[in-house]
XYZ file of C-alpha atoms in Angstrom:
321
model
C -29.058 49.445 -30.076
C -29.925 48.527 -33.665
C -27.416 45.687 -33.552
C -28.976 44.387 -30.332
C -32.458 44.417 -31.867
C -31.221 42.498 -34.887
C -29.566 39.953 -32.624
C -32.738 39.402 -30.619
C -35.008 39.265 -33.640
C -36.899 35.959 -33.869
C -37.851 35.202 -37.481
C -41.600 34.919 -38.124
C -40.849 32.034 -40.479
C -38.116 29.539 -41.320
C -36.873 28.132 -44.627
C -36.517 24.340 -44.764
C -33.770 23.738 -47.298
C -34.326 20.004 -47.843
C -31.226 17.812 -48.178
C -28.164 20.107 -48.265
C -25.802 19.469 -51.163
C -28.361 17.385 -53.043
C -30.759 20.137 -54.151
C -30.307 19.185 -57.812
C -31.617 15.651 -57.217
C -34.485 16.542 -54.867
C -36.988 15.320 -57.454
C -35.349 11.870 -57.500
C -35.111 11.726 -53.708
C -38.845 12.430 -53.569
C -39.795 9.131 -55.274
C -38.658 6.789 -52.453
C -40.081 9.265 -49.925
C -43.465 9.236 -51.660
C -43.468 5.454 -52.176
C -42.641 4.766 -48.528
C -45.288 7.251 -47.388
C -47.990 5.591 -49.516
C -47.017 2.122 -48.229
C -46.935 3.411 -44.631
C -50.364 5.058 -44.882
C -52.006 2.116 -46.642
C -50.362 -0.518 -44.442
C -51.042 1.146 -41.091
C -54.611 2.181 -41.993
C -55.266 -1.365 -43.215
C -53.826 -2.799 -40.006
C -56.001 -0.521 -37.848
C -59.093 -1.469 -39.866
C -58.278 -5.168 -39.519
C -57.750 -4.950 -35.748
C -60.975 -2.980 -35.357
C -63.122 -5.326 -37.461
C -61.754 -8.776 -36.565
C -62.851 -10.085 -33.152
C -60.004 -12.614 -33.174
C -57.539 -9.695 -33.032
C -59.098 -8.089 -29.958
C -56.171 -9.143 -27.772
C -53.458 -7.221 -25.878
C -50.747 -7.855 -28.487
C -52.887 -6.349 -31.260
C -54.035 -3.419 -29.138
C -50.371 -2.477 -28.676
C -49.861 -2.985 -32.417
C -52.769 -0.576 -33.065
C -51.030 2.001 -30.822
C -47.845 1.533 -32.848
C -49.743 2.014 -36.119
C -51.432 5.204 -34.888
C -48.079 6.552 -33.725
C -46.455 5.734 -37.070
C -49.256 7.477 -38.974
C -48.763 10.674 -36.968
C -44.960 10.599 -37.370
C -44.885 10.205 -41.149
C -47.841 12.578 -41.702
C -46.079 15.264 -39.635
C -42.999 15.295 -41.869
C -43.419 13.712 -45.316
C -46.068 16.063 -46.842
C -43.864 19.080 -46.085
C -40.760 17.285 -47.405
C -42.557 16.428 -50.653
C -43.742 20.031 -51.049
C -40.066 21.076 -50.754
C -38.905 18.495 -53.300
C -41.728 18.991 -55.825
C -42.857 22.618 -55.532
C -39.953 24.343 -53.700
C -42.366 25.405 -50.939
C -39.670 25.753 -48.312
C -41.233 28.384 -46.071
C -42.785 27.375 -42.743
C -44.137 29.723 -40.059
C -42.268 29.794 -36.757
C -45.352 28.508 -34.889
C -45.860 25.799 -37.510
C -42.200 24.844 -37.134
C -42.543 24.520 -33.352
C -45.744 22.473 -33.695
C -44.054 20.124 -36.173
C -41.078 19.804 -33.814
C -43.373 18.957 -30.906
C -45.278 16.288 -32.864
C -42.155 14.654 -34.318
C -40.289 14.385 -31.012
C -43.360 13.457 -28.939
C -44.456 10.625 -31.206
C -40.969 9.244 -31.868
C -40.700 9.033 -28.082
C -44.101 7.361 -27.944
C -43.064 4.845 -30.620
C -40.097 3.848 -28.470
C -42.439 3.513 -25.485
C -44.920 1.343 -27.394
C -42.092 -0.971 -28.525
C -41.139 -1.287 -24.861
C -44.744 -2.119 -23.915
C -44.848 -4.744 -26.677
C -41.689 -6.326 -25.240
C -43.367 -6.499 -21.821
C -46.438 -8.003 -23.510
C -44.270 -10.780 -25.038
C -42.603 -11.331 -21.649
C -45.965 -11.851 -19.904
C -47.294 -14.039 -22.767
C -44.296 -16.393 -22.701
C -43.345 -16.401 -19.008
C -46.882 -16.241 -17.525
C -49.179 -17.678 -20.236
C -51.939 -18.768 -17.830
C -52.182 -15.294 -16.280
C -51.749 -13.376 -19.542
C -55.379 -12.276 -19.929
C -55.760 -11.396 -16.234
C -52.555 -9.318 -16.085
C -53.000 -7.424 -19.372
C -56.626 -6.369 -19.070
C -58.115 -3.603 -21.224
C -57.859 -0.958 -18.434
C -54.185 -1.861 -17.873
C -53.459 -1.567 -21.614
C -55.255 1.799 -21.813
C -53.351 3.157 -18.780
C -50.018 1.916 -20.197
C -50.697 3.594 -23.552
C -51.824 6.853 -21.905
C -48.769 6.882 -19.616
C -46.451 6.443 -22.607
C -48.153 9.318 -24.433
C -48.075 11.625 -21.394
C -44.393 10.822 -20.796
C -43.581 12.005 -24.318
C -45.735 15.147 -24.021
C -44.324 16.211 -20.642
C -40.700 15.662 -21.672
C -41.019 17.332 -25.105
C -43.135 20.368 -24.077
C -39.998 22.323 -22.965
C -38.476 22.066 -26.495
C -40.546 24.892 -28.075
C -39.935 27.155 -25.058
C -36.189 26.445 -25.151
C -36.204 27.422 -28.841
C -38.258 30.593 -28.297
C -35.952 31.933 -25.580
C -32.959 31.988 -27.948
C -31.832 35.073 -29.932
C -31.430 34.512 -33.682
C -28.856 36.241 -35.860
C -27.708 33.528 -38.293
C -30.593 33.745 -40.717
C -33.647 31.515 -40.868
C -32.537 28.740 -43.253
C -32.717 25.264 -41.687
C -30.657 22.636 -43.590
C -33.278 19.935 -43.059
C -36.579 18.604 -44.383
C -38.394 19.153 -41.074
C -37.994 21.225 -37.888
C -35.679 19.264 -35.645
C -34.945 20.681 -32.191
C -31.166 21.103 -32.518
C -31.301 22.062 -36.213
C -33.396 25.105 -35.269
C -31.303 25.854 -32.161
C -28.109 25.975 -34.255
C -29.445 29.072 -36.040
C -29.177 30.975 -32.770
C -26.201 33.096 -31.803
C -27.031 32.553 -28.136
C -25.936 29.802 -25.756
C -27.539 26.516 -26.871
C -25.849 24.397 -24.196
C -29.122 24.064 -22.242
C -30.882 22.822 -25.406
C -28.162 20.252 -26.072
C -28.044 18.998 -22.467
C -31.820 18.789 -22.122
C -32.091 17.008 -25.498
C -29.552 14.430 -24.311
C -31.407 13.977 -20.997
C -34.694 13.378 -22.864
C -32.995 10.854 -25.180
C -31.639 8.973 -22.160
C -34.926 9.111 -20.216
C -36.951 7.825 -23.162
C -34.602 5.771 -25.338
C -32.278 4.612 -22.556
C -35.113 3.510 -20.262
C -37.030 1.770 -23.070
C -33.957 -0.078 -24.367
C -33.164 -1.223 -20.822
C -36.712 -2.572 -20.355
C -36.634 -4.283 -23.774
C -33.250 -5.873 -22.991
C -34.406 -7.144 -19.573
C -37.684 -8.479 -21.068
C -35.911 -10.424 -23.814
C -33.307 -11.746 -21.376
C -36.143 -13.201 -19.274
C -37.906 -14.466 -22.417
C -34.706 -16.182 -23.600
C -34.264 -17.874 -20.231
C -37.880 -19.093 -20.296
C -37.655 -20.346 -23.915
C -34.341 -22.189 -23.335
C -35.813 -23.967 -20.301
C -38.601 -25.526 -22.434
C -38.079 -29.256 -22.980
C -39.466 -29.484 -26.531
C -37.601 -27.986 -29.506
C -40.950 -27.365 -31.229
C -42.246 -25.496 -28.163
C -39.094 -23.367 -28.134
C -39.510 -22.577 -31.829
C -43.184 -21.608 -31.430
C -42.508 -19.469 -28.350
C -39.710 -17.518 -29.973
C -41.532 -17.181 -33.324
C -44.146 -15.010 -31.583
C -41.371 -12.447 -30.949
C -39.922 -12.362 -34.493
C -42.075 -9.494 -35.795
C -41.431 -7.424 -32.676
C -37.655 -7.949 -32.926
C -37.784 -6.787 -36.557
C -39.741 -3.670 -35.492
C -37.080 -2.926 -32.861
C -34.281 -3.280 -35.441
C -36.063 -1.009 -37.953
C -36.716 1.622 -35.285
C -33.469 1.735 -33.322
C -30.825 1.050 -36.022
C -31.246 4.410 -37.863
C -31.627 6.158 -34.487
C -28.317 4.768 -33.212
C -26.533 5.646 -36.460
C -27.876 9.209 -36.378
C -27.057 9.640 -32.673
C -23.460 8.375 -32.847
C -22.600 9.951 -36.209
C -23.695 13.371 -34.904
C -21.541 13.072 -31.790
C -18.532 11.080 -32.999
C -18.625 11.372 -36.795
C -17.347 14.945 -36.751
C -16.847 16.244 -40.269
C -16.314 12.769 -41.761
C -20.057 12.189 -42.313
C -21.525 14.670 -44.862
C -24.585 16.727 -43.796
C -26.697 15.143 -46.546
C -26.104 11.718 -44.972
C -27.261 13.017 -41.570
C -30.474 14.412 -43.077
C -31.241 11.276 -45.108
C -30.672 9.037 -42.063
C -32.892 11.297 -39.935
C -35.673 10.863 -42.502
C -35.098 7.096 -42.734
C -35.424 6.982 -38.949
C -38.891 8.545 -39.265
C -40.035 6.720 -42.419
C -38.612 3.192 -42.213
C -40.548 1.938 -39.136
C -43.988 3.157 -40.368
C -43.293 1.572 -43.766
C -41.947 -1.775 -42.582
C -43.950 -2.459 -39.393
C -47.269 -3.339 -41.103
C -45.412 -5.386 -43.747
C -43.445 -7.354 -41.144
C -46.464 -7.967 -38.895
C -48.576 -8.925 -41.906
C -46.017 -11.493 -43.062
C -44.766 -12.821 -39.708
C -48.003 -12.911 -37.678
C -50.197 -15.889 -38.561
C -53.449 -14.417 -37.163
C -53.112 -11.224 -39.231
C -52.115 -13.207 -42.301
C -55.135 -15.506 -41.893
C -57.496 -12.543 -41.478
C -56.160 -10.871 -44.623
C -56.444 -14.109 -46.610
C -59.962 -14.633 -45.239
C -61.056 -11.157 -46.358
C -59.477 -11.630 -49.793
C -61.030 -15.077 -50.298
C -64.392 -13.753 -49.091
C -64.311 -10.913 -51.609
C -63.382 -13.365 -54.382
C -66.295 -15.655 -53.432
C -68.672 -12.677 -53.450
C -67.505 -11.663 -56.911
C -67.881 -15.207 -58.262
C -71.435 -15.464 -56.817
C -72.366 -12.148 -58.431
C -71.106 -13.419 -61.776
């Protein structure tokens, strides 16, 4: 009976061990983490402020960009502060409820980020293929409903994760070889049957990632057909240049995700655990860091607004002098 109780004991807290095998260089790993987090916070907050203040950016494309920035802020703020506390202060303990909450936020908002990228692809499709009807198709209520639907999809699909974790018996300790509470990383501590967790996790990945990638692929196929049919080379260049920033955002978001997904399933023991953990963190940190930079550089309207604010502040300073 004592053995049974020990087997069914659910730990009140977990220990996040950081990057396994690289504990001695945690302090050095923390510097790029911290730098990327600062850039992500400053860039996305600045982008939200710009979209809010500038009337010229009150358009569907920038509303979707604001959704992406909000999502990125939640993702990196859900994981990086805890990771830095592990690297700097060795504060590895996290309560079981806190672990489940972190898991819910990370998986919900990574799913929402994928959904927002899909909505942005549809936005580019409407803008290029139906330019005269763009403002009548993508009205503010439609944008709000699309954003809410994407959020609710993530919430409804991820809500079972904490319950699937809580039903499992734990007998393999409470040390998680990760910087944050990932669904399968926690499930692997169980001595029970985790097949349901693995199958449901794969179904969620296919329902969110698979569906979004399909929609993005179809949208860009239609965009490519429309751009190629334009008679002027300059018109083709201008039409496709409006998609450059979005394509970069897709690459930054999905490339680490694909690497992590396939290396876990087909890499076997050839890929070291530390590489898995670092790639999982890059997957969460790279898009929030690079998205505001890419959109700031590649999008003329945002670039002009930033330059206008900077030149205005310089003029104000010179007048004061």
